[in-house]
Amino acid sequence: MTEDDTQTFDSIVYYDDDADSEAIAHKTVAVLGYGSQGHAHAQNLADSGVDVVVGLREGSSSREAAEGDGLRVATPADAVAEADIVSVLVPDTVQPDVYENAIEPNLEAGDTLQFAHGFNIHYNQIQPPEDVDVTMVAPKSPGHLVRRNYENDQGTPGLLAVYQDATGEAHDEGLAYAAAIGCTRAGVVETSFREETETDLFGEQAVLCGGVTSLVKQGYETLVDAGYSPEMAYFECLNELKLIVDLMYEDGLGGMWDSVSDTAEYGGLTQGDVVVDEHARENMEEILEKVQNGQFAREWIAENQAGRPSYTQLRTAEKNHEIEEVGEELRGLFAWQEEEDEDETAEVKA
Ligand code: NAD
Ligand code: MG
């Protein structure tokens, strides 16, 4: 069975009680990569009693770290050959290469390919054989939190998706994997590879990474160009963003509106849509279309194949933006002030 792209999935949330650890208890998981997600999945799985082998290249600097954490390490090819479940946690841009060289030749019928992001499957950069399961367990959090939460008996919310169910057990096994890394403690939402990939790309481009940084830079430049000090512009357009986002994260938009002054609320409610207007909305729809029709994926793949020329240029330009220089200076001052505050507290306590 292959997922139907036009199907919409009802959102179902799974918790610990919905998962049966037996579905993974007697299996060996090869965790390929020991970066942000890899180190967290590998250690959480192992602490949950699952047999784990970490797949890393000879000479990889991560080998020492994985062994230091008490894990067994093998080459990616050997790890895959040994494993029932292959958790692909190398960077998305190197996954097709690792798949071709280390995974595909060592996959057996009934094995599972497990991902934390759907890009390569959804855009056909990896085309698995029909006799393996293809699942996704994607924690909605950076890896160090996935690990820290697990160690503190807390959970990390996550997504579960089944792209291909050759054995009939893909769903139960995916849920057991999610439980073993601590996700069902917090809640796991069922989705599809398509939905996860497209919403993830759209979100990071239009809102989270792209939209927000552009909003910050344009606001900063507007103030500085009008003659205000770069320091004030930095505080107003970047530094205070965290306070606002924290309020929205804790209690939604309403929680934020309740906490700011009436003046801020009235001004914000009347002017927000002036900045992000219908034109911005049309641009968002275009961004979504390029995600949906694969244009963005093709562009990004070609960019990598060409050695990342535009990416490198854009990165440099972003690094050299004046706001970065001003920010570094001011954050240095904050750190110095914080240290002084701590010293004062220490003195009071003493
Ligand atoms: P990462 O960049 O932190 O780590 C990748 C690891 O892969 C490296 O530490 C290294 O051990 C290994 N590696 C790098 N190049 C390699 C190569 N050529 N061959 C073999 N091994 C190599 O990656 P990450 O951020 O943990 O991402 C892994 C997956 O998890 C991706 O699919 C990503 O989309 C997904 N994901 C990441 C996050 C996150 O917060 N970082 C969150 C959810 C999902
Ligand atoms: Mg195998």
CSV table of C-alpha atoms and ligand atoms in Angstrom, one decimal:
chain,number,residue,atom,x,y,z
A,1,MET,CA,0.0,0.0,0.0
A,2,THR,CA,1.3,3.4,-0.9
A,3,GLU,CA,-0.1,6.6,0.7
A,4,ASP,CA,-2.7,8.3,-1.4
A,5,ASP,CA,-1.5,11.9,-1.9
A,6,THR,CA,-4.9,13.3,-2.2
A,7,GLN,CA,-6.1,11.7,1.0
A,8,THR,CA,-6.6,14.0,4.0
A,9,PHE,CA,-5.7,12.6,7.3
A,10,ASP,CA,-7.8,13.1,10.4
A,11,SER,CA,-5.6,14.3,13.2
A,12,ILE,CA,-5.3,11.6,15.8
A,13,VAL,CA,-3.1,12.0,18.8
A,14,TYR,CA,-1.4,8.9,20.2
A,15,TYR,CA,0.0,8.6,23.7
A,16,ASP,CA,2.0,5.9,25.6
A,17,ASP,CA,-1.0,3.7,26.1
A,18,ASP,CA,-1.6,3.5,22.3
A,19,ALA,CA,1.9,2.1,21.6
A,20,ASP,CA,2.9,-1.5,22.0
A,21,SER,CA,6.7,-1.7,22.7
A,22,GLU,CA,6.7,-5.3,21.6
A,23,ALA,CA,6.5,-4.1,18.0
A,24,ILE,CA,10.1,-2.9,18.3
A,25,ALA,CA,11.4,-4.8,21.3
A,26,HIS,CA,13.2,-7.6,19.5
A,27,LYS,CA,14.4,-5.6,16.5
A,28,THR,CA,17.8,-4.0,15.8
A,29,VAL,CA,17.7,-0.3,14.8
A,30,ALA,CA,20.5,1.2,12.7
A,31,VAL,CA,20.7,4.9,13.4
A,32,LEU,CA,22.6,6.5,10.5
A,33,GLY,CA,24.2,9.8,11.6
A,34,TYR,CA,25.0,11.0,15.0
A,35,GLY,CA,24.0,14.7,14.7
A,36,SER,CA,21.1,16.6,16.3
A,37,GLN,CA,18.5,13.9,15.8
A,38,GLY,CA,20.8,10.9,15.5
A,39,HIS,CA,22.4,11.1,18.9
A,40,ALA,CA,19.0,11.6,20.6
A,41,HIS,CA,17.2,8.8,18.8
A,42,ALA,CA,20.1,6.4,19.3
A,43,GLN,CA,20.5,7.0,23.1
A,44,ASN,CA,16.7,7.1,23.8
A,45,LEU,CA,16.1,3.9,21.9
A,46,ALA,CA,19.0,2.2,23.7
A,47,ASP,CA,17.7,3.4,27.1
A,48,SER,CA,14.3,2.1,26.2
A,49,GLY,CA,15.9,-1.4,25.8
A,50,VAL,CA,16.0,-1.5,22.0
A,51,ASP,CA,19.1,-2.9,20.3
A,52,VAL,CA,20.9,0.0,18.5
A,53,VAL,CA,23.8,0.2,16.2
A,54,VAL,CA,25.0,3.6,15.0
A,55,GLY,CA,26.1,3.7,11.4
A,56,LEU,CA,29.0,6.1,10.8
A,57,ARG,CA,31.7,6.4,8.2
A,58,GLU,CA,35.3,5.3,9.1
A,59,GLY,CA,37.0,8.3,10.4
A,60,SER,CA,33.8,10.2,11.2
A,61,SER,CA,34.4,12.6,14.1
A,62,SER,CA,31.1,11.4,15.6
A,63,ARG,CA,32.4,7.8,16.2
A,64,GLU,CA,34.1,8.8,19.4
A,65,ALA,CA,31.0,10.6,20.7
A,66,ALA,CA,28.7,7.6,20.0
A,67,GLU,CA,31.1,5.1,21.5
A,68,GLY,CA,31.6,7.4,24.5
A,69,ASP,CA,27.8,7.3,25.0
A,70,GLY,CA,28.1,3.6,25.3
A,71,LEU,CA,26.7,2.7,21.8
A,72,ARG,CA,27.9,0.2,19.3
A,73,VAL,CA,29.2,1.7,16.1
A,74,ALA,CA,29.6,0.2,12.6
A,75,THR,CA,29.9,1.4,9.1
A,76,PRO,CA,26.6,2.6,7.6
A,77,ALA,CA,26.6,-0.5,5.3
A,78,ASP,CA,27.3,-3.0,8.1
A,79,ALA,CA,24.7,-1.3,10.4
A,80,VAL,CA,22.0,-1.5,7.7
A,81,ALA,CA,22.9,-5.2,6.9
A,82,GLU,CA,22.4,-6.0,10.6
A,83,ALA,CA,19.3,-4.0,11.2
A,84,ASP,CA,15.6,-4.5,10.9
A,85,ILE,CA,14.9,-0.8,11.1
A,86,VAL,CA,17.1,1.8,9.4
A,87,SER,CA,16.7,5.3,10.8
A,88,VAL,CA,18.0,7.7,8.3
A,89,LEU,CA,19.3,10.7,10.3
A,90,VAL,CA,22.1,12.0,8.1
A,91,PRO,CA,21.5,15.5,6.6
A,92,ASP,CA,18.7,15.5,4.0
A,93,THR,CA,21.1,16.6,1.2
A,94,VAL,CA,23.4,13.6,1.7
A,95,GLN,CA,20.6,11.0,2.2
A,96,PRO,CA,20.2,10.0,-1.5
A,97,ASP,CA,23.9,9.3,-1.7
A,98,VAL,CA,24.0,7.3,1.6
A,99,TYR,CA,20.9,5.5,0.4
A,100,GLU,CA,22.5,4.5,-2.9
A,101,ASN,CA,25.8,3.5,-1.4
A,102,ALA,CA,25.1,2.0,2.0
A,103,ILE,CA,21.4,1.4,2.4
A,104,GLU,CA,19.9,0.0,-0.8
A,105,PRO,CA,22.5,-2.8,-1.3
A,106,ASN,CA,22.0,-4.0,2.3
A,107,LEU,CA,18.2,-3.7,2.7
A,108,GLU,CA,16.2,-6.9,3.1
A,109,ALA,CA,12.5,-7.6,2.4
A,110,GLY,CA,10.5,-6.7,5.5
A,111,ASP,CA,13.0,-4.1,6.8
A,112,THR,CA,11.9,-0.6,7.6
A,113,LEU,CA,13.2,2.7,6.3
A,114,GLN,CA,12.5,5.2,9.0
A,115,PHE,CA,12.9,9.0,8.4
A,116,ALA,CA,12.6,12.2,10.5
A,117,HIS,CA,11.6,14.4,7.5
A,118,GLY,CA,9.8,13.5,4.3
A,119,PHE,CA,11.7,15.5,1.7
A,120,ASN,CA,13.6,12.7,-0.1
A,121,ILE,CA,10.8,10.2,-0.2
A,122,HIS,CA,8.1,12.8,-1.1
A,123,TYR,CA,10.2,14.3,-3.9
A,124,ASN,CA,11.4,10.9,-5.2
A,125,GLN,CA,15.1,11.4,-4.4
A,126,ILE,CA,14.9,8.0,-2.6
A,127,GLN,CA,12.8,5.3,-4.2
A,128,PRO,CA,12.6,2.3,-1.9
A,129,PRO,CA,11.7,-1.2,-3.1
A,130,GLU,CA,8.1,-2.3,-2.6
A,131,ASP,CA,9.0,-5.0,-0.1
A,132,VAL,CA,10.1,-2.6,2.8
A,133,ASP,CA,8.1,-0.5,5.1
A,134,VAL,CA,8.7,3.3,4.9
A,135,THR,CA,7.8,5.3,8.0
A,136,MET,CA,8.5,8.7,9.5
A,137,VAL,CA,8.8,9.6,13.2
A,138,ALA,CA,9.6,13.3,13.3
A,139,PRO,CA,10.0,14.9,16.7
A,140,LYS,CA,8.9,18.5,16.6
A,141,SER,CA,12.0,19.7,18.3
A,142,PRO,CA,15.8,19.9,17.9
A,143,GLY,CA,17.6,16.7,18.9
A,144,HIS,CA,19.2,18.0,22.1
A,145,LEU,CA,15.7,18.6,23.5
A,146,VAL,CA,14.5,15.1,22.4
A,147,ARG,CA,17.3,13.7,24.5
A,148,ARG,CA,17.0,16.1,27.5
A,149,ASN,CA,13.2,15.6,27.7
A,150,TYR,CA,13.7,11.8,27.7
A,151,GLU,CA,16.2,12.0,30.5
A,152,ASN,CA,13.9,14.2,32.5
A,153,ASP,CA,11.0,11.7,32.1
A,154,GLN,CA,9.3,14.2,29.8
A,155,GLY,CA,8.2,13.8,26.2
A,156,THR,CA,8.7,15.6,22.9
A,157,PRO,CA,5.7,16.0,20.6
A,158,GLY,CA,6.1,14.2,17.3
A,159,LEU,CA,4.6,13.2,14.0
A,160,LEU,CA,4.0,9.8,12.7
A,161,ALA,CA,3.5,8.9,9.0
A,162,VAL,CA,3.4,5.7,7.0
A,163,TYR,CA,4.4,6.0,3.4
A,164,GLN,CA,4.6,2.3,2.5
A,165,ASP,CA,3.3,-0.6,4.6
A,166,ALA,CA,4.7,-3.8,3.1
A,167,THR,CA,4.5,-5.9,6.3
A,168,GLY,CA,1.2,-4.7,7.6
A,169,GLU,CA,3.1,-3.7,10.8
A,170,ALA,CA,4.5,-0.4,9.7
A,171,HIS,CA,2.1,1.7,11.8
A,172,ASP,CA,2.5,-0.3,15.0
A,173,GLU,CA,6.3,-0.3,14.6
A,174,GLY,CA,6.4,3.4,13.9
A,175,LEU,CA,4.3,4.1,17.0
A,176,ALA,CA,6.6,1.9,19.1
A,177,TYR,CA,9.6,3.7,17.8
A,178,ALA,CA,8.0,7.0,18.7
A,179,ALA,CA,7.3,5.7,22.2
A,180,ALA,CA,10.9,4.5,22.5
A,181,ILE,CA,12.3,8.0,21.8
A,182,GLY,CA,9.8,9.5,24.2
A,183,CYS,CA,7.4,11.1,21.7
A,184,THR,CA,4.2,9.4,22.9
A,185,ARG,CA,4.8,10.7,26.4
A,186,ALA,CA,3.8,14.1,25.0
A,187,GLY,CA,1.6,13.1,22.0
A,188,VAL,CA,2.1,12.0,18.5
A,189,VAL,CA,0.0,13.3,15.6
A,190,GLU,CA,-0.6,11.2,12.5
A,191,THR,CA,0.2,12.8,9.2
A,192,SER,CA,1.5,11.9,5.7
A,193,PHE,CA,4.9,12.3,4.1
A,194,ARG,CA,3.3,14.8,1.7
A,195,GLU,CA,1.7,16.9,4.4
A,196,GLU,CA,4.8,16.9,6.7
A,197,THR,CA,7.1,17.9,3.9
A,198,GLU,CA,5.0,20.6,2.3
A,199,THR,CA,3.9,22.3,5.5
A,200,ASP,CA,7.5,22.1,6.9
A,201,LEU,CA,9.0,23.7,3.8
A,202,PHE,CA,6.2,26.3,3.6
A,203,GLY,CA,6.5,27.2,7.3
A,204,GLU,CA,10.2,27.7,7.3
A,205,GLN,CA,10.2,29.7,4.1
A,206,ALA,CA,7.2,31.9,4.5
A,207,VAL,CA,6.9,32.4,8.3
A,208,LEU,CA,9.6,30.9,10.6
A,209,CYS,CA,13.0,31.4,9.0
A,210,GLY,CA,12.4,33.5,5.8
A,211,GLY,CA,9.4,35.6,6.7
A,212,VAL,CA,10.5,36.6,10.2
A,213,THR,CA,14.1,37.5,9.2
A,214,SER,CA,12.9,39.7,6.4
A,215,LEU,CA,10.4,41.4,8.6
A,216,VAL,CA,13.1,42.1,11.2
A,217,LYS,CA,15.6,43.4,8.6
A,218,GLN,CA,13.0,45.6,6.8
A,219,GLY,CA,11.8,47.0,10.2
A,220,TYR,CA,15.4,47.7,11.3
A,221,GLU,CA,16.3,49.3,8.0
A,222,THR,CA,13.2,51.5,8.0
A,223,LEU,CA,14.2,52.9,11.4
A,224,VAL,CA,17.9,53.3,10.7
A,225,ASP,CA,17.3,54.9,7.3
A,226,ALA,CA,15.0,57.4,9.0
A,227,GLY,CA,17.9,58.5,11.3
A,228,TYR,CA,17.2,56.4,14.5
A,229,SER,CA,20.0,54.7,16.2
A,230,PRO,CA,21.0,51.2,15.2
A,231,GLU,CA,20.9,50.2,18.8
A,232,MET,CA,17.2,51.3,19.3
A,233,ALA,CA,16.3,49.7,15.9
A,234,TYR,CA,17.9,46.4,17.1
A,235,PHE,CA,16.0,46.4,20.4
A,236,GLU,CA,12.7,47.2,18.8
A,237,CYS,CA,12.8,45.0,15.8
A,238,LEU,CA,14.8,42.0,16.9
A,239,ASN,CA,15.5,41.7,20.6
A,240,GLU,CA,11.9,42.2,21.7
A,241,LEU,CA,10.6,39.7,19.2
A,242,LYS,CA,11.5,36.9,21.6
A,243,LEU,CA,9.3,38.3,24.4
A,244,ILE,CA,6.4,38.5,21.9
A,245,VAL,CA,7.0,35.0,20.6
A,246,ASP,CA,7.2,33.6,24.1
A,247,LEU,CA,3.8,35.0,24.9
A,248,MET,CA,2.3,33.6,21.7
A,249,TYR,CA,3.9,30.2,22.4
A,250,GLU,CA,2.5,30.1,25.9
A,251,ASP,CA,-1.0,31.4,25.3
A,252,GLY,CA,-1.6,32.0,21.7
A,253,LEU,CA,-2.2,35.3,20.0
A,254,GLY,CA,-4.7,36.3,22.7
A,255,GLY,CA,-2.2,35.7,25.4
A,256,MET,CA,0.2,38.1,23.7
A,257,TRP,CA,-2.5,40.8,23.0
A,258,ASP,CA,-3.6,40.6,26.7
A,259,SER,CA,0.0,41.2,27.9
A,260,VAL,CA,0.9,44.2,25.7
A,261,SER,CA,-0.5,47.7,26.3
A,262,ASP,CA,-3.8,48.8,24.8
A,263,THR,CA,-1.8,51.2,22.6
A,264,ALA,CA,0.3,48.3,21.3
A,265,GLU,CA,-2.7,46.2,20.8
A,266,TYR,CA,-4.7,48.9,18.9
A,267,GLY,CA,-1.7,49.9,16.8
A,268,GLY,CA,-0.8,46.2,16.1
A,269,LEU,CA,-4.3,45.3,15.1
A,270,THR,CA,-4.7,48.2,12.7
A,271,GLN,CA,-1.2,48.1,11.2
A,272,GLY,CA,-0.2,44.5,11.0
A,273,ASP,CA,-2.2,43.8,7.9
A,274,VAL,CA,-0.8,47.0,6.3
A,275,VAL,CA,2.7,45.4,6.4
A,276,VAL,CA,1.7,41.8,5.6
A,277,ASP,CA,-0.9,42.8,3.1
A,278,GLU,CA,-2.8,41.0,0.3
A,279,HIS,CA,0.3,41.2,-1.9
A,280,ALA,CA,2.3,39.3,0.8
A,281,ARG,CA,-0.5,36.8,1.0
A,282,GLU,CA,-0.3,36.2,-2.8
A,283,ASN,CA,3.5,35.8,-2.5
A,284,MET,CA,2.9,33.2,0.2
A,285,GLU,CA,0.5,31.3,-2.1
A,286,GLU,CA,3.2,31.4,-4.8
A,287,ILE,CA,5.7,30.0,-2.3
A,288,LEU,CA,3.3,27.2,-1.4
A,289,GLU,CA,2.7,26.4,-5.1
A,290,LYS,CA,6.5,26.0,-5.7
A,291,VAL,CA,6.7,23.7,-2.7
A,292,GLN,CA,3.7,21.7,-4.0
A,293,ASN,CA,4.7,21.4,-7.6
A,294,GLY,CA,8.3,20.4,-6.7
A,295,GLN,CA,9.9,23.6,-8.2
A,296,PHE,CA,11.6,24.5,-4.9
A,297,ALA,CA,12.8,20.9,-4.4
A,298,ARG,CA,14.3,20.9,-7.9
A,299,GLU,CA,16.0,24.2,-7.3
A,300,TRP,CA,17.5,23.1,-4.0
A,301,ILE,CA,18.7,19.8,-5.4
A,302,ALA,CA,20.3,21.6,-8.4
A,303,GLU,CA,21.9,24.2,-6.1
A,304,ASN,CA,23.5,21.4,-4.1
A,305,GLN,CA,24.7,19.6,-7.2
A,306,ALA,CA,26.3,22.9,-8.4
A,307,GLY,CA,28.2,23.2,-5.2
A,308,ARG,CA,25.8,25.7,-3.5
A,309,PRO,CA,26.9,28.9,-5.4
A,310,SER,CA,23.8,31.1,-4.6
A,311,TYR,CA,23.4,29.6,-1.1
A,312,THR,CA,27.0,30.6,-0.2
A,313,GLN,CA,26.4,34.1,-1.6
A,314,LEU,CA,23.2,34.6,0.3
A,315,ARG,CA,24.7,33.3,3.5
A,316,THR,CA,27.6,35.8,3.3
A,317,ALA,CA,25.2,38.7,2.5
A,318,GLU,CA,23.1,37.8,5.6
A,319,LYS,CA,26.2,37.5,7.8
A,320,ASN,CA,27.3,41.0,6.6
A,321,HIS,CA,24.0,42.7,7.3
A,322,GLU,CA,24.5,45.7,9.7
A,323,ILE,CA,22.0,44.3,12.2
A,324,GLU,CA,24.4,41.4,12.9
A,325,GLU,CA,27.2,43.6,13.9
A,326,VAL,CA,25.1,45.8,16.1
A,327,GLY,CA,23.5,42.7,17.6
A,328,GLU,CA,26.8,41.1,18.5
A,329,GLU,CA,28.0,44.2,20.2
A,330,LEU,CA,24.7,44.6,22.2
A,331,ARG,CA,24.4,40.9,23.1
A,332,GLY,CA,28.0,41.2,24.4
A,333,LEU,CA,26.9,44.0,26.7
A,334,PHE,CA,23.8,42.0,27.9
A,335,ALA,CA,26.0,39.0,28.8
A,336,TRP,CA,28.3,41.3,30.7
A,337,GLN,CA,25.3,42.8,32.6
A,338,GLU,CA,23.9,39.4,33.3
A,339,GLU,CA,27.2,38.3,34.8
A,340,GLU,CA,27.2,41.4,37.0
A,341,ASP,CA,23.6,40.7,38.0
A,342,GLU,CA,24.6,37.2,39.0
A,343,ASP,CA,27.5,38.5,41.0
A,344,GLU,CA,25.2,40.8,42.8
A,345,THR,CA,22.8,38.0,43.6
A,346,ALA,CA,25.7,35.9,44.8
A,347,GLU,CA,26.8,38.8,47.1
A,348,VAL,CA,23.3,39.1,48.5
A,349,LYS,CA,23.1,35.3,49.2
A,350,ALA,CA,26.6,35.4,50.7
B,1,NAD,P1,22.8,16.9,11.5
B,1,NAD,O1,23.3,17.7,10.5
B,1,NAD,O2,22.7,17.4,12.9
B,1,NAD,O3,23.6,15.6,11.7
B,1,NAD,C1,23.9,14.7,10.6
B,1,NAD,C2,24.9,13.7,11.0
B,1,NAD,O4,25.1,12.8,9.9
B,1,NAD,C3,26.3,14.2,11.3
B,1,NAD,O5,26.5,14.5,12.6
B,1,NAD,C4,27.2,13.1,10.9
B,1,NAD,O6,27.3,12.2,11.9
B,1,NAD,C5,26.4,12.4,9.8
B,1,NAD,N1,26.8,12.7,8.4
B,1,NAD,C6,27.0,13.9,7.8
B,1,NAD,N2,27.4,13.8,6.6
B,1,NAD,C7,27.4,12.4,6.3
B,1,NAD,C8,27.7,11.7,5.2
B,1,NAD,N3,28.1,12.3,4.0
B,1,NAD,N4,27.7,10.3,5.3
B,1,NAD,C9,27.3,9.7,6.4
B,1,NAD,N5,27.0,10.4,7.5
B,1,NAD,C10,27.1,11.8,7.5
B,1,NAD,O7,21.3,16.4,11.0
B,1,NAD,P2,19.9,16.5,11.7
B,1,NAD,O8,19.6,18.0,11.9
B,1,NAD,O9,19.9,15.7,12.9
B,1,NAD,O10,19.0,15.9,10.6
B,1,NAD,C11,18.7,14.6,10.4
B,1,NAD,C12,17.3,14.4,9.9
B,1,NAD,O11,16.4,14.8,10.9
B,1,NAD,C13,17.0,15.2,8.7
B,1,NAD,O12,16.1,14.4,7.9
B,1,NAD,C14,16.3,16.4,9.2
B,1,NAD,O13,15.4,17.0,8.3
B,1,NAD,C15,15.5,15.7,10.4
B,1,NAD,N6,15.0,16.6,11.5
B,1,NAD,C16,15.9,17.5,12.1
B,1,NAD,C17,15.5,18.2,13.1
B,1,NAD,C18,16.4,19.2,13.8
B,1,NAD,O14,16.0,19.9,14.7
B,1,NAD,N7,17.7,19.2,13.6
B,1,NAD,C19,14.1,18.2,13.6
B,1,NAD,C20,13.3,17.3,13.0
B,1,NAD,C21,13.8,16.5,11.9
B,2,MG,MG,18.7,-5.5,7.2
